[in-house]
Structures are given as structure tokens and as C-alpha cells.
XYZ file of N, CA and C in Angstrom:
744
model
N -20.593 32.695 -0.571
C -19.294 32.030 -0.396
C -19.296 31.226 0.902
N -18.443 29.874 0.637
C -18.365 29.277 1.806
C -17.641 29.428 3.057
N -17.638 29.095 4.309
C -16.125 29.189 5.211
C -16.125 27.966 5.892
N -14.763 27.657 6.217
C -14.663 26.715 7.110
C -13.201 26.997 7.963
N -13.146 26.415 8.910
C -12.476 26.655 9.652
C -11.225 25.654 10.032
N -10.100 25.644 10.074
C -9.262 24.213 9.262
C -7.741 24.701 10.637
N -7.795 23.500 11.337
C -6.268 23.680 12.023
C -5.816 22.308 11.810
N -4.028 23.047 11.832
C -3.375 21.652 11.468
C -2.246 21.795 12.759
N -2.189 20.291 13.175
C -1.571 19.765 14.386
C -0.110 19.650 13.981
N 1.070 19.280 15.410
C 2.194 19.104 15.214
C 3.057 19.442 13.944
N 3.584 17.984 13.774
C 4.022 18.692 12.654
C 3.980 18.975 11.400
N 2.528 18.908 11.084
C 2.236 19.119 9.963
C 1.873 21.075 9.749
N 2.178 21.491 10.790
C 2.616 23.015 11.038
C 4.202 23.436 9.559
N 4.858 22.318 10.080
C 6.270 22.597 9.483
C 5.371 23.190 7.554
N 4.769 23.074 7.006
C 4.718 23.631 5.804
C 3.673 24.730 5.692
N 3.567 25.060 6.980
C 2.687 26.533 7.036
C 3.290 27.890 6.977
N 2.910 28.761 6.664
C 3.605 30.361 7.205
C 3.144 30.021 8.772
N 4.652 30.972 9.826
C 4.319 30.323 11.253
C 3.075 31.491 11.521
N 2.483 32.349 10.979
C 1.452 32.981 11.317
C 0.160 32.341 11.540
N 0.190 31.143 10.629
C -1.212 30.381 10.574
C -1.068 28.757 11.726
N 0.088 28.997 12.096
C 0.932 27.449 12.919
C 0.002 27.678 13.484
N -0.460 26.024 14.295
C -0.922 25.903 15.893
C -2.272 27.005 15.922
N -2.749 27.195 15.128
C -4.398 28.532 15.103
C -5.440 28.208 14.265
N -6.627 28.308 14.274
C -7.897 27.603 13.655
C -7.567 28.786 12.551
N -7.619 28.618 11.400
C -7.466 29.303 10.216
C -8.930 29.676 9.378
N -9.403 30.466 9.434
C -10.576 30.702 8.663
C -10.420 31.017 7.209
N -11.149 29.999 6.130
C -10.948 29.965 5.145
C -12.349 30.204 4.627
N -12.434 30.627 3.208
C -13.591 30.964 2.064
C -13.438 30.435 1.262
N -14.062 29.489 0.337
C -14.048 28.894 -0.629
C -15.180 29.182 -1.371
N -15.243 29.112 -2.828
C -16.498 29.003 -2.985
C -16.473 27.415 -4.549
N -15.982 26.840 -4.810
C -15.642 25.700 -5.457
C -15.752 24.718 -4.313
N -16.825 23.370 -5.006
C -16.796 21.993 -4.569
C -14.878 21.593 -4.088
N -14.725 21.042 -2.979
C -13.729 20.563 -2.928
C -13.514 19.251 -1.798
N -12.465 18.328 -2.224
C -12.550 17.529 -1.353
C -11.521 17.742 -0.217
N -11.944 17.100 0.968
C -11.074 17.493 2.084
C -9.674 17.603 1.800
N -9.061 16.666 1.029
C -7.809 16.057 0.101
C -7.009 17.471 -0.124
N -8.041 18.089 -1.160
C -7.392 19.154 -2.154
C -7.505 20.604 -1.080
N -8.647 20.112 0.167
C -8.594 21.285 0.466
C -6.989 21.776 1.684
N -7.036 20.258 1.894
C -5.025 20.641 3.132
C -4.313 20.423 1.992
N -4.129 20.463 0.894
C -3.232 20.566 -0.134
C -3.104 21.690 -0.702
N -4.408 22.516 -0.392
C -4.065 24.054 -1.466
C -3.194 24.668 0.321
N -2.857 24.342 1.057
C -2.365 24.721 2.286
C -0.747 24.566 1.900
N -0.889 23.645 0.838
C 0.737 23.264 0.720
C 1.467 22.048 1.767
N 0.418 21.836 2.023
C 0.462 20.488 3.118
C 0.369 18.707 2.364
N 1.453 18.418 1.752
C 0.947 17.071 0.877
C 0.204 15.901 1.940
N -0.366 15.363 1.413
C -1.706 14.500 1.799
C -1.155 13.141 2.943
N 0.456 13.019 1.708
C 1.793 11.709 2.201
C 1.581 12.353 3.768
N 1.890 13.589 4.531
C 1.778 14.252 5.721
C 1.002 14.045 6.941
N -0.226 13.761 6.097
C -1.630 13.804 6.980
C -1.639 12.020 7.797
N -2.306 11.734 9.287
C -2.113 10.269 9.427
C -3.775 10.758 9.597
N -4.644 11.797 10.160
C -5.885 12.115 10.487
C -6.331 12.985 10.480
N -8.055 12.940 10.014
C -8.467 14.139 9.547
C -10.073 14.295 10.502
N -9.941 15.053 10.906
C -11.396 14.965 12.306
C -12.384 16.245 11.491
N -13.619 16.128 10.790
C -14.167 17.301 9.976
C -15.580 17.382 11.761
N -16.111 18.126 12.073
C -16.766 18.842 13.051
C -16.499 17.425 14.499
N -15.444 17.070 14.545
C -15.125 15.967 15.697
C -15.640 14.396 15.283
N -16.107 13.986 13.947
C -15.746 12.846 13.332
C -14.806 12.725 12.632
N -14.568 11.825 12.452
C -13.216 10.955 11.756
C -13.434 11.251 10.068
N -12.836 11.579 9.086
C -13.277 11.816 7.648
C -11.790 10.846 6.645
N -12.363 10.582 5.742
C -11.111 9.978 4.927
C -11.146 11.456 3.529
N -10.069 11.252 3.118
C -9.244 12.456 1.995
C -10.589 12.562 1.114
N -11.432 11.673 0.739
C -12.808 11.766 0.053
C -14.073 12.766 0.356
N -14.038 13.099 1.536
C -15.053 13.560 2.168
C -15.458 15.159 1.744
N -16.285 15.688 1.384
C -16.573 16.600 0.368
C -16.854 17.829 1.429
N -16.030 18.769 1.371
C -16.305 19.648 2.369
C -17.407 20.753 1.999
N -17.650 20.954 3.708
C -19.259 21.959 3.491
C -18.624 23.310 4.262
N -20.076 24.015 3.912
C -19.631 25.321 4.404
C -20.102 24.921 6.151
N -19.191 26.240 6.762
C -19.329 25.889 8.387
C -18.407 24.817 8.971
N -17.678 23.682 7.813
C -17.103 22.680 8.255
C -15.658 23.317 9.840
N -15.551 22.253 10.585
C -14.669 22.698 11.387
C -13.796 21.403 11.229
N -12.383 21.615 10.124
C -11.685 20.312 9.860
C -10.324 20.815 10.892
N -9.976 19.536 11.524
C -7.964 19.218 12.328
C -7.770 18.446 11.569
N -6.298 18.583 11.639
C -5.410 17.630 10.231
C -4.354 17.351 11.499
N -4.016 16.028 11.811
C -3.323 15.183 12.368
C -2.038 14.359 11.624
N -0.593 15.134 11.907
C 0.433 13.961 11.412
C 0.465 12.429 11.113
N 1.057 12.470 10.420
C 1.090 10.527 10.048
C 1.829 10.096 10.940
N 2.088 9.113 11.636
C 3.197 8.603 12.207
C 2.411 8.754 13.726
N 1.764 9.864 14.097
C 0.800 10.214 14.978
C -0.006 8.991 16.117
N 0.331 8.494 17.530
C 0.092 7.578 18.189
C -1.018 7.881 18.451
N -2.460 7.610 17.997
C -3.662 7.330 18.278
C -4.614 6.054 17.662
N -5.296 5.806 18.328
C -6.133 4.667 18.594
C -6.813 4.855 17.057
N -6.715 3.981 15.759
C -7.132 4.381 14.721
C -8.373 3.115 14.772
N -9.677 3.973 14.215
C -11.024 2.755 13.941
C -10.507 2.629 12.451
N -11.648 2.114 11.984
C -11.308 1.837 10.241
C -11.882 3.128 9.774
N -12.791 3.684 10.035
C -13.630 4.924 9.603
C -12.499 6.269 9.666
N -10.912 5.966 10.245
C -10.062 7.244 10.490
C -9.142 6.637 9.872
N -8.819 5.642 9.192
C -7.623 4.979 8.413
C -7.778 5.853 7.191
N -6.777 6.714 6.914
C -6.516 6.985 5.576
C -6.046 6.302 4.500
N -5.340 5.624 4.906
C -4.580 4.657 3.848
C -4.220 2.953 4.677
N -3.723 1.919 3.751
C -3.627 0.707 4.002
C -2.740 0.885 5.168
N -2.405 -0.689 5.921
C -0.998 -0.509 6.602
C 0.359 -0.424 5.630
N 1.585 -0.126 6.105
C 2.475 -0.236 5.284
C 3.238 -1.822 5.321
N 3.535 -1.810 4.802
C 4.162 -3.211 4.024
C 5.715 -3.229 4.942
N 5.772 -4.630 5.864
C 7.290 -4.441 6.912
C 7.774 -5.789 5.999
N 8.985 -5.175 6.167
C 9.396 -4.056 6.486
C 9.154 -3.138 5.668
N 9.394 -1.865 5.513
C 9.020 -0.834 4.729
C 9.841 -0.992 3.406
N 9.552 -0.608 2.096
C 10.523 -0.567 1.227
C 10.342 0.864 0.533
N 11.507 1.801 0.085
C 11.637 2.724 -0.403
C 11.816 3.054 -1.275
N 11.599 4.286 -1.988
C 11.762 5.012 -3.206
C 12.554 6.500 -3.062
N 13.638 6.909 -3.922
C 14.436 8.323 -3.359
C 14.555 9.004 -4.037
N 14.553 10.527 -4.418
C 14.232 11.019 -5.357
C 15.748 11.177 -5.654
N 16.366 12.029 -6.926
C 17.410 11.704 -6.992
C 18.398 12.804 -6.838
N 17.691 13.664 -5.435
C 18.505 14.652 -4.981
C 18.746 14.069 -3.367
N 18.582 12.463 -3.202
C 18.653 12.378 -1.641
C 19.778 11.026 -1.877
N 20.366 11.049 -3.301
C 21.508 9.889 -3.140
C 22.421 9.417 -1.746
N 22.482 10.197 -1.446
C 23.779 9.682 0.335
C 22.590 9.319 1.086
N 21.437 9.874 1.013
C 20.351 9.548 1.690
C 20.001 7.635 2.341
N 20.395 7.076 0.796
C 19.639 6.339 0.203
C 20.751 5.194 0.318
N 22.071 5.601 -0.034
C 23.125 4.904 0.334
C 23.314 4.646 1.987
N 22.786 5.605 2.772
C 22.704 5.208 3.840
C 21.779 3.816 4.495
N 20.958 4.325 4.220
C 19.653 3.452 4.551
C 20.379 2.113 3.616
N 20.576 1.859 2.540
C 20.811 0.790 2.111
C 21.883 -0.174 3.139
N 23.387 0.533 3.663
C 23.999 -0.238 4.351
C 23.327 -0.372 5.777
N 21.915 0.094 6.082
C 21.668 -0.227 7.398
C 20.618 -1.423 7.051
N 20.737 -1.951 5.319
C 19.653 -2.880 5.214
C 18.769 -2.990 4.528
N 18.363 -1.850 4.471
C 16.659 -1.370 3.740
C 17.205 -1.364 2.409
N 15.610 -1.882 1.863
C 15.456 -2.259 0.323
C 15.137 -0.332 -0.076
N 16.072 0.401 -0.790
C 16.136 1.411 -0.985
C 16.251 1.479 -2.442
N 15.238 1.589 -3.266
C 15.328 2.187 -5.068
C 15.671 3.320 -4.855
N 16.983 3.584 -5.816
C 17.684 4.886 -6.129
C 18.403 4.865 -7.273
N 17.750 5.965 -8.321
C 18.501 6.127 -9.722
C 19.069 7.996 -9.301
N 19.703 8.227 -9.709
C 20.145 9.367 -10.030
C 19.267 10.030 -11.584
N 19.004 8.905 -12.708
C 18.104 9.411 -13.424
C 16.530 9.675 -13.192
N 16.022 8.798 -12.271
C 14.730 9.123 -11.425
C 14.135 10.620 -11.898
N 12.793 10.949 -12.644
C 11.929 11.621 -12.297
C 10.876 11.523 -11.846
N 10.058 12.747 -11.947
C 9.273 12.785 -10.801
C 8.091 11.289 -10.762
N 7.536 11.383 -12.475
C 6.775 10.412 -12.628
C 7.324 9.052 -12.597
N 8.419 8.414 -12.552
C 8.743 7.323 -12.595
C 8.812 6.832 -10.965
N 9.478 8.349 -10.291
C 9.488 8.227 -9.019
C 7.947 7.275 -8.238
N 7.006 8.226 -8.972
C 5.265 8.179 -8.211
C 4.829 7.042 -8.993
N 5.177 6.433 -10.152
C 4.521 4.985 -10.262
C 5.500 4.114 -9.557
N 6.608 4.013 -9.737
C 7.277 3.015 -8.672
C 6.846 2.655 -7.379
N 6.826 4.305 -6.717
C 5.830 3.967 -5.170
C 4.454 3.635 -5.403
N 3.573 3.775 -6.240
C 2.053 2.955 -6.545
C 2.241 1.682 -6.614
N 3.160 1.246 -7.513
C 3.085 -0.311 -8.119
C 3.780 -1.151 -7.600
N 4.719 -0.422 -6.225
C 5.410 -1.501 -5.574
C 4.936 -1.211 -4.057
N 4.057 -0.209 -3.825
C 3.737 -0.035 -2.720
C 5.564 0.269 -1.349
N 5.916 1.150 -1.970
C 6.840 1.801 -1.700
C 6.786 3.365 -1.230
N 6.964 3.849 0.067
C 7.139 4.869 0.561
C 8.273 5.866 -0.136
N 7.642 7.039 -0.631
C 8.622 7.395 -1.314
C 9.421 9.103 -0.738
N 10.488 9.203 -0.384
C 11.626 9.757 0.060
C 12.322 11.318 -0.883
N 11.836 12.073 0.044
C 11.737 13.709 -0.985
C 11.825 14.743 -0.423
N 12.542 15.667 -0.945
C 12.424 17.089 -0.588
C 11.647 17.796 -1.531
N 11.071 17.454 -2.611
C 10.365 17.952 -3.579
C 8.690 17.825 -2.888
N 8.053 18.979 -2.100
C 6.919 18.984 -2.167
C 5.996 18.562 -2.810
N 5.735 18.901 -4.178
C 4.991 18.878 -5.283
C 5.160 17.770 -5.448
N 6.073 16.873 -5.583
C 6.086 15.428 -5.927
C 5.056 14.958 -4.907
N 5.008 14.851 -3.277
C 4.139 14.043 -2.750
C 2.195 14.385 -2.687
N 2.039 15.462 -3.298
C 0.768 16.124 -3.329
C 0.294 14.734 -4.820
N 0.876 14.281 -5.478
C 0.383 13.265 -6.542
C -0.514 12.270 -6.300
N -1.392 12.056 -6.177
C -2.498 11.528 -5.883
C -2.265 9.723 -5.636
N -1.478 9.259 -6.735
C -1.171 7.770 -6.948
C -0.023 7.339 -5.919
N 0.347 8.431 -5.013
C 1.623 8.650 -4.249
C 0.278 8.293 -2.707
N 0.541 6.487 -2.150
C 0.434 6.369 -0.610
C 0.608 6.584 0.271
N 2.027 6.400 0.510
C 3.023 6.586 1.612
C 4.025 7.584 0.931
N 4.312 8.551 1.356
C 5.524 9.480 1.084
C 6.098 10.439 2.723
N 7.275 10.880 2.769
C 7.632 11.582 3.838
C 8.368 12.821 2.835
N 7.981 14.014 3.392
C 9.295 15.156 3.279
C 10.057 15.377 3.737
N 11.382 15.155 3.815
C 12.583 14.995 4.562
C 13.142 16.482 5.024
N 12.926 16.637 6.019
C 13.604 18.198 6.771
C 14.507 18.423 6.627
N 15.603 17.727 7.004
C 16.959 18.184 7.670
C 17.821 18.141 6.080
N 18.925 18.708 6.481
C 19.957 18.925 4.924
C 20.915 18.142 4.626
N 21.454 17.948 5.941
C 22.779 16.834 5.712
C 21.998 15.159 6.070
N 22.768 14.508 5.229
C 22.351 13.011 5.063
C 22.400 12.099 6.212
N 23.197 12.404 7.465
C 23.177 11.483 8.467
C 22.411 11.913 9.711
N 22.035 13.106 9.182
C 20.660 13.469 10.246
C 19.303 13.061 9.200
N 19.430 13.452 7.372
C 18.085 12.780 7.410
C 17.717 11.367 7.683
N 18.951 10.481 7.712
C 18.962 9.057 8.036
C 18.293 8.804 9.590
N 18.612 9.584 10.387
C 18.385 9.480 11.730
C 17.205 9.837 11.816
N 15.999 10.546 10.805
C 15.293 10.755 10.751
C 14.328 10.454 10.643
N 14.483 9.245 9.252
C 14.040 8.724 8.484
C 13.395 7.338 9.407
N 14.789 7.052 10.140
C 14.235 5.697 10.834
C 13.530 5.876 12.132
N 13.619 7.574 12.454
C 12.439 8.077 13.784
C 10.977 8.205 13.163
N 11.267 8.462 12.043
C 9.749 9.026 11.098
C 8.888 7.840 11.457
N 9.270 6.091 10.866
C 9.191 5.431 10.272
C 9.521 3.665 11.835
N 9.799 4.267 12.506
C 10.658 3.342 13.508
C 11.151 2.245 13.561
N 12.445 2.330 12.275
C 12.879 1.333 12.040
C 14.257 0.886 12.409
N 14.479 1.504 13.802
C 15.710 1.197 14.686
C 15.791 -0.244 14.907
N 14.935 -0.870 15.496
C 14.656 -2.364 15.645
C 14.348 -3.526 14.034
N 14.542 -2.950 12.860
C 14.471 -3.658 11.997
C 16.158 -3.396 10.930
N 16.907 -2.673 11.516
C 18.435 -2.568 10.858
C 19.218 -3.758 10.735
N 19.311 -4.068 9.445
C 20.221 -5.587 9.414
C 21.502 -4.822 8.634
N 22.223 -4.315 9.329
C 24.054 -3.852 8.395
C 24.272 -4.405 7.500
N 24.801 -3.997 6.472
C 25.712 -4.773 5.523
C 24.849 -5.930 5.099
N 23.130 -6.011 4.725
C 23.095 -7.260 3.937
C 22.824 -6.687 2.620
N 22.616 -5.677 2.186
C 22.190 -5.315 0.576
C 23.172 -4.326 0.384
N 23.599 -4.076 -1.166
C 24.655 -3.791 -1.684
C 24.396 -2.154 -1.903
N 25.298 -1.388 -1.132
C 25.414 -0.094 -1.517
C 25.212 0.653 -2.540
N 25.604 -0.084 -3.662
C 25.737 0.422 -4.640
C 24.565 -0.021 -5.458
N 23.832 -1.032 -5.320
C 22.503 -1.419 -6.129
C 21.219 -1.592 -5.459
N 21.769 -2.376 -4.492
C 20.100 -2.356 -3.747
C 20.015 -3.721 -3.436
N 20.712 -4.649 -4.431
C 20.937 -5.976 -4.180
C 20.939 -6.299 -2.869
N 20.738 -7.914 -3.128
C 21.096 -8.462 -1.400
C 22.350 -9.333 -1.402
N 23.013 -9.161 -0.707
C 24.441 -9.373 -0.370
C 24.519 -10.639 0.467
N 24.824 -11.813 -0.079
C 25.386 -13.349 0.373
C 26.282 -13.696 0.677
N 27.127 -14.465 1.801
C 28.563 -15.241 1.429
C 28.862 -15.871 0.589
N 30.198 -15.624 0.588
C 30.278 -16.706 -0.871
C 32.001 -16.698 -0.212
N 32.322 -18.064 -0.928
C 33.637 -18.612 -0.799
C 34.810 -17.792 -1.486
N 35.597 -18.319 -0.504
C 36.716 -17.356 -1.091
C 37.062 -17.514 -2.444
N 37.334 -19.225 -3.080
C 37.731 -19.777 -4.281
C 36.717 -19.509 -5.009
N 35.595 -18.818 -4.688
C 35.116 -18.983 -6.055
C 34.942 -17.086 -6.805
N 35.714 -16.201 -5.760
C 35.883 -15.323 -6.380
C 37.380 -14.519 -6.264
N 38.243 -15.335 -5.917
C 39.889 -15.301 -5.875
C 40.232 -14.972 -7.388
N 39.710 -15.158 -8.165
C 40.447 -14.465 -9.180
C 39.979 -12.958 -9.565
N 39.091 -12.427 -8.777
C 38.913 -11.020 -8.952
C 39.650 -10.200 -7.886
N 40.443 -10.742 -7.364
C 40.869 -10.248 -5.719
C 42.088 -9.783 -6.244
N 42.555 -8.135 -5.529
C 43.841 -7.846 -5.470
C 44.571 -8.828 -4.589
N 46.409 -8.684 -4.814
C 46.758 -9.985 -4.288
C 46.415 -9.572 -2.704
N 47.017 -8.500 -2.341
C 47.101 -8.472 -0.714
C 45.259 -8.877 0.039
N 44.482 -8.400 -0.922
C 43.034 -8.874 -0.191
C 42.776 -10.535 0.197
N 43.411 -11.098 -1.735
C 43.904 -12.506 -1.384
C 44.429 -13.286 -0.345
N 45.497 -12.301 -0.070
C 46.738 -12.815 0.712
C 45.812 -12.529 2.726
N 45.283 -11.822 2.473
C 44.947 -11.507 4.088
C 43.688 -11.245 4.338
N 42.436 -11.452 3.786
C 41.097 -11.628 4.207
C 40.246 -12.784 3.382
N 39.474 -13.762 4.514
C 39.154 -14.707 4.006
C 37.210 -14.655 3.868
N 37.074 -14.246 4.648
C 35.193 -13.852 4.444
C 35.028 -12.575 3.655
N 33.539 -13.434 2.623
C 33.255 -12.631 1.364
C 31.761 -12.526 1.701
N 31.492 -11.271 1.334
C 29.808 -11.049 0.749
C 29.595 -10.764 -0.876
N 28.844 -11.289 -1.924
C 28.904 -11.179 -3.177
C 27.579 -10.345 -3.356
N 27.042 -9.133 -4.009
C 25.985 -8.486 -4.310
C 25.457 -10.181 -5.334
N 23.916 -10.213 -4.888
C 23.432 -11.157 -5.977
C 23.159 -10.405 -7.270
N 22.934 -9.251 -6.974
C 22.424 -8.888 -8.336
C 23.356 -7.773 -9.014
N 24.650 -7.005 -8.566
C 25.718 -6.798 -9.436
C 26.339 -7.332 -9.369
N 26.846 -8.065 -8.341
C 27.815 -8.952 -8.335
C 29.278 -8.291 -7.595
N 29.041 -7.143 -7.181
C 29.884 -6.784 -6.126
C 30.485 -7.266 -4.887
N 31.506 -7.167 -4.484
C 32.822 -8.074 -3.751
C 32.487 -7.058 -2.782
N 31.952 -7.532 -1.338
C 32.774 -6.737 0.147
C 33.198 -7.615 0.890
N 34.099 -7.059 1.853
C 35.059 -7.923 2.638
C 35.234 -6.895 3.884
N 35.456 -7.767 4.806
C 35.773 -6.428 6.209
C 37.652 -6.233 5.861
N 37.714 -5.305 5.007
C 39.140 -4.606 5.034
C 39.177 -3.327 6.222
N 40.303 -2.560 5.985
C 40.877 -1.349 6.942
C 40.070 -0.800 6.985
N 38.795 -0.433 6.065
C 37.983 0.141 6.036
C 36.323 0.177 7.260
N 36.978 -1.223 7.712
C 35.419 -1.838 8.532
C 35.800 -0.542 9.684
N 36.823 -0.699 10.416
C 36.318 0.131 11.737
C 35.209 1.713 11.551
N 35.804 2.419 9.871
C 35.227 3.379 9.471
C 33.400 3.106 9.209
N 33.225 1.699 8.693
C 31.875 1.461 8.208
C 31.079 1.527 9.785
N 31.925 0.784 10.371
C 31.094 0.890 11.948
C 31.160 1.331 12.682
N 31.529 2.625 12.795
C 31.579 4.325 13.421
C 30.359 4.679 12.488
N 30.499 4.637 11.347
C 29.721 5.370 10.561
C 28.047 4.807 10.990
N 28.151 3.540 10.793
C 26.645 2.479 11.713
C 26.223 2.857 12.427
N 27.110 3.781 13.718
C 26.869 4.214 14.830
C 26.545 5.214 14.691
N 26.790 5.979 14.331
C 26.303 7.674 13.826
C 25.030 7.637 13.525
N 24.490 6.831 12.031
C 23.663 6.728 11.296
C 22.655 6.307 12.418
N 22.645 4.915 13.111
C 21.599 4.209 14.143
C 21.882 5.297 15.332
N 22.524 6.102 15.763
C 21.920 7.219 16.321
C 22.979 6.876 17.912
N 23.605 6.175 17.604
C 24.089 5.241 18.980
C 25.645 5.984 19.387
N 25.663 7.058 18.573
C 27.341 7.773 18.281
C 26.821 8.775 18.161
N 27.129 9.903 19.005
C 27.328 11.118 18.465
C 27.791 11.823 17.459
């Protein structure tokens, strides 16, 4: 039988028992395996990993582990000097665009009014979830473990926290997309991107008093949804502030 010896850094601890956290773990195998499958039978999805060092070289998820191996598993997101020989995966695509599974809806509604191109069905499963992020090259957004261990799955994050305006705050620390937030240009409710448009040319969908007392329109291009800064704006931009982290 084989052994190797396998520690995993920061926070890629978070999906360990804390007995094995932060400690060189001695493992036995006796099945061919690739480095990939071998921090995955850890329960550690792959989306997790940014580097993988097998006896103090650099290894990609391919690399066929031996007995004696001494592998560290390094967070994604992780500030080190990457050669091409330690790149696990492509760069990501900026701005980033997303995929949400369809237990992170407020999630997703968030991120959308701060901007981001955010796909979100409520009918979403798992597999539609993991070709969407393949074929659009989309980071995809989950509390479902098992979903990001899927092989055709690039970019994925597991989202920690429970309530939605800390995973938002999260999401854009994960990912650092404080400096790329454009408010209010894509439509809450679809994903669309949200244009001006004249008052006359959508006055006949307007209650009268909206008529009567607000004159700037944004139209969803692709449902076709009406926003306007009503009574409601001071609430949207408290809420901006919360979300971008700038409000307690």
C-alpha cells in the first residue's frame, strides 16, 4: 500500500474535520489516482484549490500521485507569484460573469443590482447549473459541495456565510470586485441590461402619480422592466451601502 502525506493551507481547511486543519495528514492509498481526485476524496472541491506543490514543485490537477508523495494544497484567490507550470486553470474572464444555484436567489439579486451579469433560475439544477458555467465560462455560486467537485465545473466558489448580505460582501472579497460595481445597470429581476429611455415613450405604462412626478427612466432591454428613482431610492442606496461593505 501506498502513503503520502497531503496538507491543506488557509482556507481550504474550512472543509476539513478541524482535527486534520493546518497538519500534514498521512494518507494510504492503494488505487492509481490523480492529484485532482486525491484533495477531492478530502471533500475539498477542486473550484477551492488556486495551488498544488507535490514534493516542493508546482503540479497541475493531472499529475498522477506516487507513493512517498509530499502534496500542499493552496486556496484560489491566494496572492502568489504564479509560473505557467502552477496555473491550474485559465484566467477568468473580467469582468467575471456568474452562475447561482437556486438556493442562493437574494444572493444573486444582490450582485445583480451592484451590476454583475448574474444567471439565476429558481428551476436551475445541478447539471444545467455545470454546463452553463463550462459553456459560458462562468464562475459558478453554491452551497452545494458536490456540485463544484464536477469536473466540467472551472471556476466555482462555496459560499460560507448564511445570510445574503454577508454572502454578497463575500463574494466581492472572494473575487475583488469592489472596484468593478456599476449600481443599477442590469435588471433585478432578469439579468438584463438596463438603458434610459424617454419618458413618452413609456408614459402609457406609468401609474398616474409616477407620471405626474418622476421624469428619468431605465427600461430592462430584455424584459422590458420600468425603474425610476421613486421613495424607494433612499432604501436601494442604504441597501448599496451595506452590500459594497461601506455601511454597517
Amino acid at each position: 500500500m501506498a502513503q503520502i502525506g497531503i496538507r491543506f493551507h488557509q482556507s481550504v481547511n474550512d472543509f476539513l474535520a478541524p482535527a486534520l486543519s493546518d497538519t500534514e495528514i498521512i494518507h494510504n492509498f492503494e488505487r492509481k489516482a490523480s492529484v485532482k481526485d486525491m484533495i477531492e476524496s478530502f471533500n475539498v472541491p477542486h473550484t477551492e484549490v488556486g495551488r498544488i506543490s507535490v514534493n516542493g514543485v508546482a503540479a497541475d490537477f493531472n499529475y498522477i500521485v506516487q507513493d512517498r508523495d509530499r502534496i500542499e494544497v493552496f486556496p484560489a484567490g491566494e496572492n502568489f507569484s504564479a509560473t505557467s507550470a502552477g496555473q491550474l486553470r485559465p484566467p477568468l474572464l473580467q469582468p467575471p460573469q456568474f452562475v447561482v444555484d437556486s438556493n442562493l436567489g437574494r444572493l444573486a439579486r444582490y450582485l445583480r443590482l451592484l451590476g454583475f451579469d448574474c444567471l439565476y433560475r429558481n428551476d436551475y439544477n445541478d447539471d444545467m447549473i455545470a454546463r452553463i458555467a463550462s459553456e459560458q465560462q462562468r464562475i459558478v455560486l453554491t452551497r452545494d459541495r458536490s456540485l463544484l467537485h464536477r469536473k466540467i465545473i472551472t471556476y466555482g466558489y462555496f459560499v460560507r456565510a448564511d445570510k445574503p448580505k454577508i454572502q454578497t460582501r463575500e463574494v466581492l472579497k472572494r473575487f475583488a470586485l469592489n472596484s468593478l460595481i456599476k449600481p443599477l445597470t442590469r435588471c433585478t429581476h432578469c439579468n438584463g441590461k438596463l438603458a434610459e429611455t424617454g419618458k413618452s415613450c413609456i408614459e402609457h405604462r406609468l401609474e398616474p402619480l409616477t407620471k405626474q412626478y418622476y421624469d428619468k427612466f431605465l427600461i430592462c432591454l430584455e424584459c422590458g422592466r420600468i425603474y425610476w428613482q421613486g421613495s424607494h431610492s433612499m432604501r436601494i442606496e442604504r441597501l448599496l451601502g451595506e452590500l459594497a461593505g461601506t455601511q454597517s
